[in-house]
Amino acid sequence: MRAQIEALKAAIGRLPRGLAEHVERVVAEADRLAAGFKELDREQVELAAWGHDIARALSHQELLARAQKFGLEVSPVEEEAPILLHGPVGAEILRQEYGIDDAEVLAAARFHSTGRAGMSFVEKVIFVADKIEPGKVRAKTALARVRELADRDLDAAILEYLDQMAMVASEENWSLHPLAIAARNERLLTRRWGE
Ligand SMILES: [Fe+2]
Ligand SMILES: [Fe+2]
């Protein structure tokens, strides 16, 4: 796993500077969050953090072309906003080009922007770390609330983020990804009825 981390680190270093710095901050946040949970494998979390945005610099056309090449199903929402494909396409790149076969690492990359119902612990840590790294909180101050919650309750942080996303989607008239809706519904239902 260490060799895969080193290969990804080098690849991230070749990405546009702002993106590479975001990834570095996500690695730091994910490690900070993971440190609080003994059951988490810190190396697995580190690998997922380095890999999560491997496809983030691809253009919309490239994302659509890669999705087709990889045989990924592209939903109407993704067709409208191909940037949503950078997680699924990135996961395929990690699998096929970096030889990563850890299912949790691949899922963490795949679902890091939408979330999904039934996220594993590693997926939750990457999802949240991606949203609360200081660069994003500076750019979008409402994320400070997500950051605050993350230290006590990862699930509450996820729900807060998805609530914010739903609100912005409704204000700005954009579609919500079906996986994000499912993730939010799951969080609301478990909060009401217990897990
Ligand atoms: Fe991303
Ligand atoms: Fe990211």
mmCIF file of C-alpha atoms and ligand atoms in Angstrom:
data_model
loop_
_atom_site.group_PDB
_atom_site.id
_atom_site.type_symbol
_atom_site.label_atom_id
_atom_site.label_comp_id
_atom_site.label_asym_id
_atom_site.label_seq_id
_atom_site.Cartn_x
_atom_site.Cartn_y
_atom_site.Cartn_z
ATOM 1 C CA MET A 1 0.000 0.000 0.000
ATOM 2 C CA ARG A 2 2.916 2.359 0.742
ATOM 3 C CA ALA A 3 4.172 2.048 -2.863
ATOM 4 C CA GLN A 4 0.701 2.936 -4.169
ATOM 5 C CA ILE A 5 0.604 5.963 -1.881
ATOM 6 C CA GLU A 6 3.990 7.122 -3.188
ATOM 7 C CA ALA A 7 2.899 6.666 -6.826
ATOM 8 C CA LEU A 8 -0.264 8.686 -6.199
ATOM 9 C CA LYS A 9 1.612 11.395 -4.322
ATOM 10 C CA ALA A 10 3.865 11.840 -7.352
ATOM 11 C CA ALA A 11 0.844 11.956 -9.684
ATOM 12 C CA ILE A 12 -0.903 14.531 -7.495
ATOM 13 C CA GLY A 13 2.256 16.652 -7.581
ATOM 14 C CA ARG A 14 1.852 16.885 -11.355
ATOM 15 C CA LEU A 15 -1.744 18.212 -11.120
ATOM 16 C CA PRO A 16 -2.582 21.937 -11.115
ATOM 17 C CA ARG A 17 -1.198 23.514 -7.948
ATOM 18 C CA GLY A 18 -4.541 24.507 -6.360
ATOM 19 C CA LEU A 19 -5.866 20.987 -6.776
ATOM 20 C CA ALA A 20 -2.681 19.377 -5.447
ATOM 21 C CA GLU A 21 -2.848 21.608 -2.373
ATOM 22 C CA HIS A 22 -6.506 20.702 -1.827
ATOM 23 C CA VAL A 23 -5.602 17.006 -1.950
ATOM 24 C CA GLU A 24 -2.762 17.536 0.552
ATOM 25 C CA ARG A 25 -5.165 19.255 2.934
ATOM 26 C CA VAL A 26 -7.698 16.425 2.522
ATOM 27 C CA VAL A 27 -4.951 13.921 3.379
ATOM 28 C CA ALA A 28 -4.209 15.898 6.558
ATOM 29 C CA GLU A 29 -7.898 16.217 7.525
ATOM 30 C CA ALA A 30 -8.632 12.570 6.820
ATOM 31 C CA ASP A 31 -5.699 11.520 8.974
ATOM 32 C CA ARG A 32 -6.819 13.832 11.760
ATOM 33 C CA LEU A 33 -10.349 12.369 11.648
ATOM 34 C CA ALA A 34 -9.079 8.792 11.368
ATOM 35 C CA ALA A 35 -6.830 9.260 14.398
ATOM 36 C CA GLY A 36 -9.963 9.393 16.561
ATOM 37 C CA PHE A 37 -11.103 5.927 15.499
ATOM 38 C CA LYS A 38 -8.964 2.950 16.457
ATOM 39 C CA GLU A 39 -10.870 0.651 14.110
ATOM 40 C CA LEU A 40 -9.728 2.598 11.042
ATOM 41 C CA ASP A 41 -6.652 1.633 9.047
ATOM 42 C CA ARG A 42 -4.746 4.928 8.743
ATOM 43 C CA GLU A 43 -2.855 3.787 5.640
ATOM 44 C CA GLN A 44 -6.065 2.804 3.872
ATOM 45 C CA VAL A 45 -7.537 6.227 4.669
ATOM 46 C CA GLU A 46 -4.339 7.921 3.457
ATOM 47 C CA LEU A 47 -4.418 6.032 0.165
ATOM 48 C CA ALA A 48 -8.066 6.968 -0.411
ATOM 49 C CA ALA A 49 -7.358 10.618 0.404
ATOM 50 C CA TRP A 50 -4.428 10.826 -2.041
ATOM 51 C CA GLY A 51 -6.510 9.157 -4.735
ATOM 52 C CA HIS A 52 -9.937 10.736 -4.371
ATOM 53 C CA ASP A 53 -9.467 13.597 -6.860
ATOM 54 C CA ILE A 54 -7.177 11.867 -9.343
ATOM 55 C CA ALA A 55 -9.668 12.670 -12.139
ATOM 56 C CA ARG A 56 -10.619 16.155 -10.909
ATOM 57 C CA ALA A 57 -8.528 18.030 -13.473
ATOM 58 C CA LEU A 58 -10.057 16.253 -16.480
ATOM 59 C CA SER A 59 -12.326 18.336 -18.720
ATOM 60 C CA HIS A 60 -16.021 17.558 -18.998
ATOM 61 C CA GLN A 61 -15.407 16.015 -22.413
ATOM 62 C CA GLU A 62 -12.597 13.853 -21.065
ATOM 63 C CA LEU A 63 -14.728 12.728 -18.117
ATOM 64 C CA LEU A 64 -17.565 11.705 -20.417
ATOM 65 C CA ALA A 65 -15.170 9.946 -22.790
ATOM 66 C CA ARG A 66 -13.452 8.059 -19.961
ATOM 67 C CA ALA A 67 -16.814 7.115 -18.419
ATOM 68 C CA GLN A 68 -17.804 5.613 -21.740
ATOM 69 C CA LYS A 69 -14.467 3.842 -22.134
ATOM 70 C CA PHE A 70 -14.754 2.369 -18.630
ATOM 71 C CA GLY A 71 -18.342 1.273 -19.301
ATOM 72 C CA LEU A 72 -19.740 3.441 -16.502
ATOM 73 C CA GLU A 73 -23.411 4.222 -16.593
ATOM 74 C CA VAL A 74 -23.923 7.976 -16.980
ATOM 75 C CA SER A 75 -27.132 9.269 -15.423
ATOM 76 C CA PRO A 76 -29.007 12.303 -16.821
ATOM 77 C CA VAL A 77 -27.819 14.349 -13.836
ATOM 78 C CA GLU A 78 -24.203 13.444 -14.641
ATOM 79 C CA GLU A 79 -24.725 14.247 -18.287
ATOM 80 C CA GLU A 80 -25.901 17.688 -17.250
ATOM 81 C CA ALA A 81 -22.989 18.132 -14.808
ATOM 82 C CA PRO A 82 -20.131 15.852 -15.954
ATOM 83 C CA ILE A 83 -17.963 17.064 -13.073
ATOM 84 C CA LEU A 84 -19.978 14.595 -10.966
ATOM 85 C CA LEU A 85 -18.188 11.852 -12.884
ATOM 86 C CA HIS A 86 -14.758 12.684 -11.463
ATOM 87 C CA GLY A 87 -15.336 10.325 -8.532
ATOM 88 C CA PRO A 88 -16.461 7.260 -10.525
ATOM 89 C CA VAL A 89 -13.924 7.891 -13.307
ATOM 90 C CA GLY A 90 -11.203 8.501 -10.708
ATOM 91 C CA ALA A 91 -11.982 5.190 -8.997
ATOM 92 C CA GLU A 92 -11.571 3.371 -12.322
ATOM 93 C CA ILE A 93 -8.252 5.136 -12.933
ATOM 94 C CA LEU A 94 -7.080 4.084 -9.466
ATOM 95 C CA ARG A 95 -8.065 0.498 -10.212
ATOM 96 C CA GLN A 96 -6.810 0.206 -13.748
ATOM 97 C CA GLU A 97 -3.805 2.529 -13.781
ATOM 98 C CA TYR A 98 -2.582 2.347 -10.191
ATOM 99 C CA GLY A 99 -3.485 -1.279 -9.494
ATOM 100 C CA ILE A 100 -5.526 -0.415 -6.413
ATOM 101 C CA ASP A 101 -7.947 -3.214 -5.587
ATOM 102 C CA ASP A 102 -9.024 -2.266 -2.073
ATOM 103 C CA ALA A 103 -12.827 -2.041 -2.416
ATOM 104 C CA GLU A 104 -13.196 0.526 0.374
ATOM 105 C CA VAL A 105 -10.536 2.824 -1.094
ATOM 106 C CA LEU A 106 -12.164 2.590 -4.522
ATOM 107 C CA ALA A 107 -15.634 3.292 -3.083
ATOM 108 C CA ALA A 108 -14.289 6.255 -1.084
ATOM 109 C CA ALA A 109 -12.994 7.811 -4.315
ATOM 110 C CA ARG A 110 -16.048 6.856 -6.314
ATOM 111 C CA PHE A 111 -18.620 8.344 -3.950
ATOM 112 C CA HIS A 112 -16.685 11.233 -2.419
ATOM 113 C CA SER A 113 -18.704 14.005 -4.046
ATOM 114 C CA THR A 114 -22.206 12.547 -3.880
ATOM 115 C CA GLY A 115 -22.025 10.246 -0.891
ATOM 116 C CA ARG A 116 -24.390 7.282 -0.983
ATOM 117 C CA ALA A 117 -26.559 5.273 1.371
ATOM 118 C CA GLY A 118 -24.573 2.654 3.262
ATOM 119 C CA MET A 119 -21.181 4.402 3.206
ATOM 120 C CA SER A 120 -18.372 2.549 4.954
ATOM 121 C CA PHE A 121 -16.366 4.225 7.692
ATOM 122 C CA VAL A 122 -13.527 4.987 5.258
ATOM 123 C CA GLU A 123 -15.973 6.481 2.748
ATOM 124 C CA LYS A 124 -17.448 8.718 5.442
ATOM 125 C CA VAL A 125 -14.037 9.969 6.549
ATOM 126 C CA ILE A 126 -13.008 10.846 2.970
ATOM 127 C CA PHE A 127 -16.386 12.412 2.182
ATOM 128 C CA VAL A 128 -16.191 14.662 5.238
ATOM 129 C CA ALA A 129 -12.451 15.438 5.024
ATOM 130 C CA ASP A 130 -12.991 16.597 1.431
ATOM 131 C CA LYS A 131 -15.610 19.134 2.583
ATOM 132 C CA ILE A 132 -13.975 20.484 5.736
ATOM 133 C CA GLU A 133 -10.398 21.061 4.635
ATOM 134 C CA PRO A 134 -9.527 24.672 5.513
ATOM 135 C CA GLY A 135 -9.336 25.858 1.882
ATOM 136 C CA LYS A 136 -12.956 24.877 1.246
ATOM 137 C CA VAL A 137 -14.173 26.291 4.560
ATOM 138 C CA ARG A 138 -12.508 29.609 3.700
ATOM 139 C CA ALA A 139 -14.206 29.635 0.293
ATOM 140 C CA LYS A 140 -17.612 28.626 1.668
ATOM 141 C CA THR A 141 -18.037 29.696 5.261
ATOM 142 C CA ALA A 142 -21.200 27.606 5.874
ATOM 143 C CA LEU A 143 -18.876 24.579 5.820
ATOM 144 C CA ALA A 144 -17.507 25.685 9.196
ATOM 145 C CA ARG A 145 -20.638 24.082 10.698
ATOM 146 C CA VAL A 146 -19.831 20.785 8.956
ATOM 147 C CA ARG A 147 -16.289 21.016 10.285
ATOM 148 C CA GLU A 148 -17.491 21.652 13.819
ATOM 149 C CA LEU A 149 -19.828 18.641 13.736
ATOM 150 C CA ALA A 150 -17.188 16.359 12.213
ATOM 151 C CA ASP A 151 -15.138 16.381 15.387
ATOM 152 C CA ARG A 152 -18.021 14.943 17.407
ATOM 153 C CA ASP A 153 -20.251 13.085 14.979
ATOM 154 C CA LEU A 154 -19.332 12.113 11.429
ATOM 155 C CA ASP A 155 -22.929 11.220 10.519
ATOM 156 C CA ALA A 156 -24.235 14.579 11.721
ATOM 157 C CA ALA A 157 -21.539 16.310 9.650
ATOM 158 C CA ILE A 158 -22.608 14.355 6.566
ATOM 159 C CA LEU A 159 -26.269 15.284 7.076
ATOM 160 C CA GLU A 160 -25.373 18.954 7.592
ATOM 161 C CA TYR A 161 -23.368 18.980 4.357
ATOM 162 C CA LEU A 162 -26.137 17.263 2.395
ATOM 163 C CA ASP A 163 -28.703 19.675 3.848
ATOM 164 C CA GLN A 164 -26.584 22.605 2.694
ATOM 165 C CA MET A 165 -26.216 20.999 -0.720
ATOM 166 C CA ALA A 166 -29.991 20.456 -1.012
ATOM 167 C CA MET A 167 -30.641 24.061 -0.054
ATOM 168 C CA VAL A 168 -28.202 25.458 -2.626
ATOM 169 C CA ALA A 169 -29.567 23.090 -5.265
ATOM 170 C CA SER A 170 -33.058 24.390 -4.692
ATOM 171 C CA GLU A 171 -31.945 28.038 -4.629
ATOM 172 C CA GLU A 172 -29.864 27.717 -7.765
ATOM 173 C CA ASN A 173 -32.143 25.312 -9.589
ATOM 174 C CA TRP A 174 -29.734 22.461 -10.109
ATOM 175 C CA SER A 175 -30.496 18.780 -9.892
ATOM 176 C CA LEU A 176 -29.409 16.729 -6.929
ATOM 177 C CA HIS A 177 -27.577 13.509 -7.669
ATOM 178 C CA PRO A 178 -29.772 10.497 -6.820
ATOM 179 C CA LEU A 179 -26.968 9.075 -4.641
ATOM 180 C CA ALA A 180 -26.820 12.294 -2.606
ATOM 181 C CA ILE A 181 -30.585 12.157 -2.090
ATOM 182 C CA ALA A 182 -30.298 8.529 -0.959
ATOM 183 C CA ALA A 183 -27.448 9.413 1.416
ATOM 184 C CA ARG A 184 -29.460 12.250 2.938
ATOM 185 C CA ASN A 185 -32.607 10.157 3.278
ATOM 186 C CA GLU A 186 -30.629 7.441 5.016
ATOM 187 C CA ARG A 187 -29.140 9.905 7.497
ATOM 188 C CA LEU A 188 -32.559 11.465 8.206
ATOM 189 C CA LEU A 189 -34.221 8.089 8.684
ATOM 190 C CA THR A 190 -31.545 6.691 10.963
ATOM 191 C CA ARG A 191 -31.575 9.906 12.980
ATOM 192 C CA ARG A 192 -35.317 9.569 13.466
ATOM 193 C CA TRP A 193 -35.537 5.877 14.052
ATOM 194 C CA GLY A 194 -32.103 5.017 15.367
ATOM 195 C CA GLU A 195 -29.625 2.787 13.585
HETATM 196 FE FE FE B 1 -13.577 15.786 -5.747
HETATM 197 FE FE FE B 2 -11.546 16.736 -3.218
#
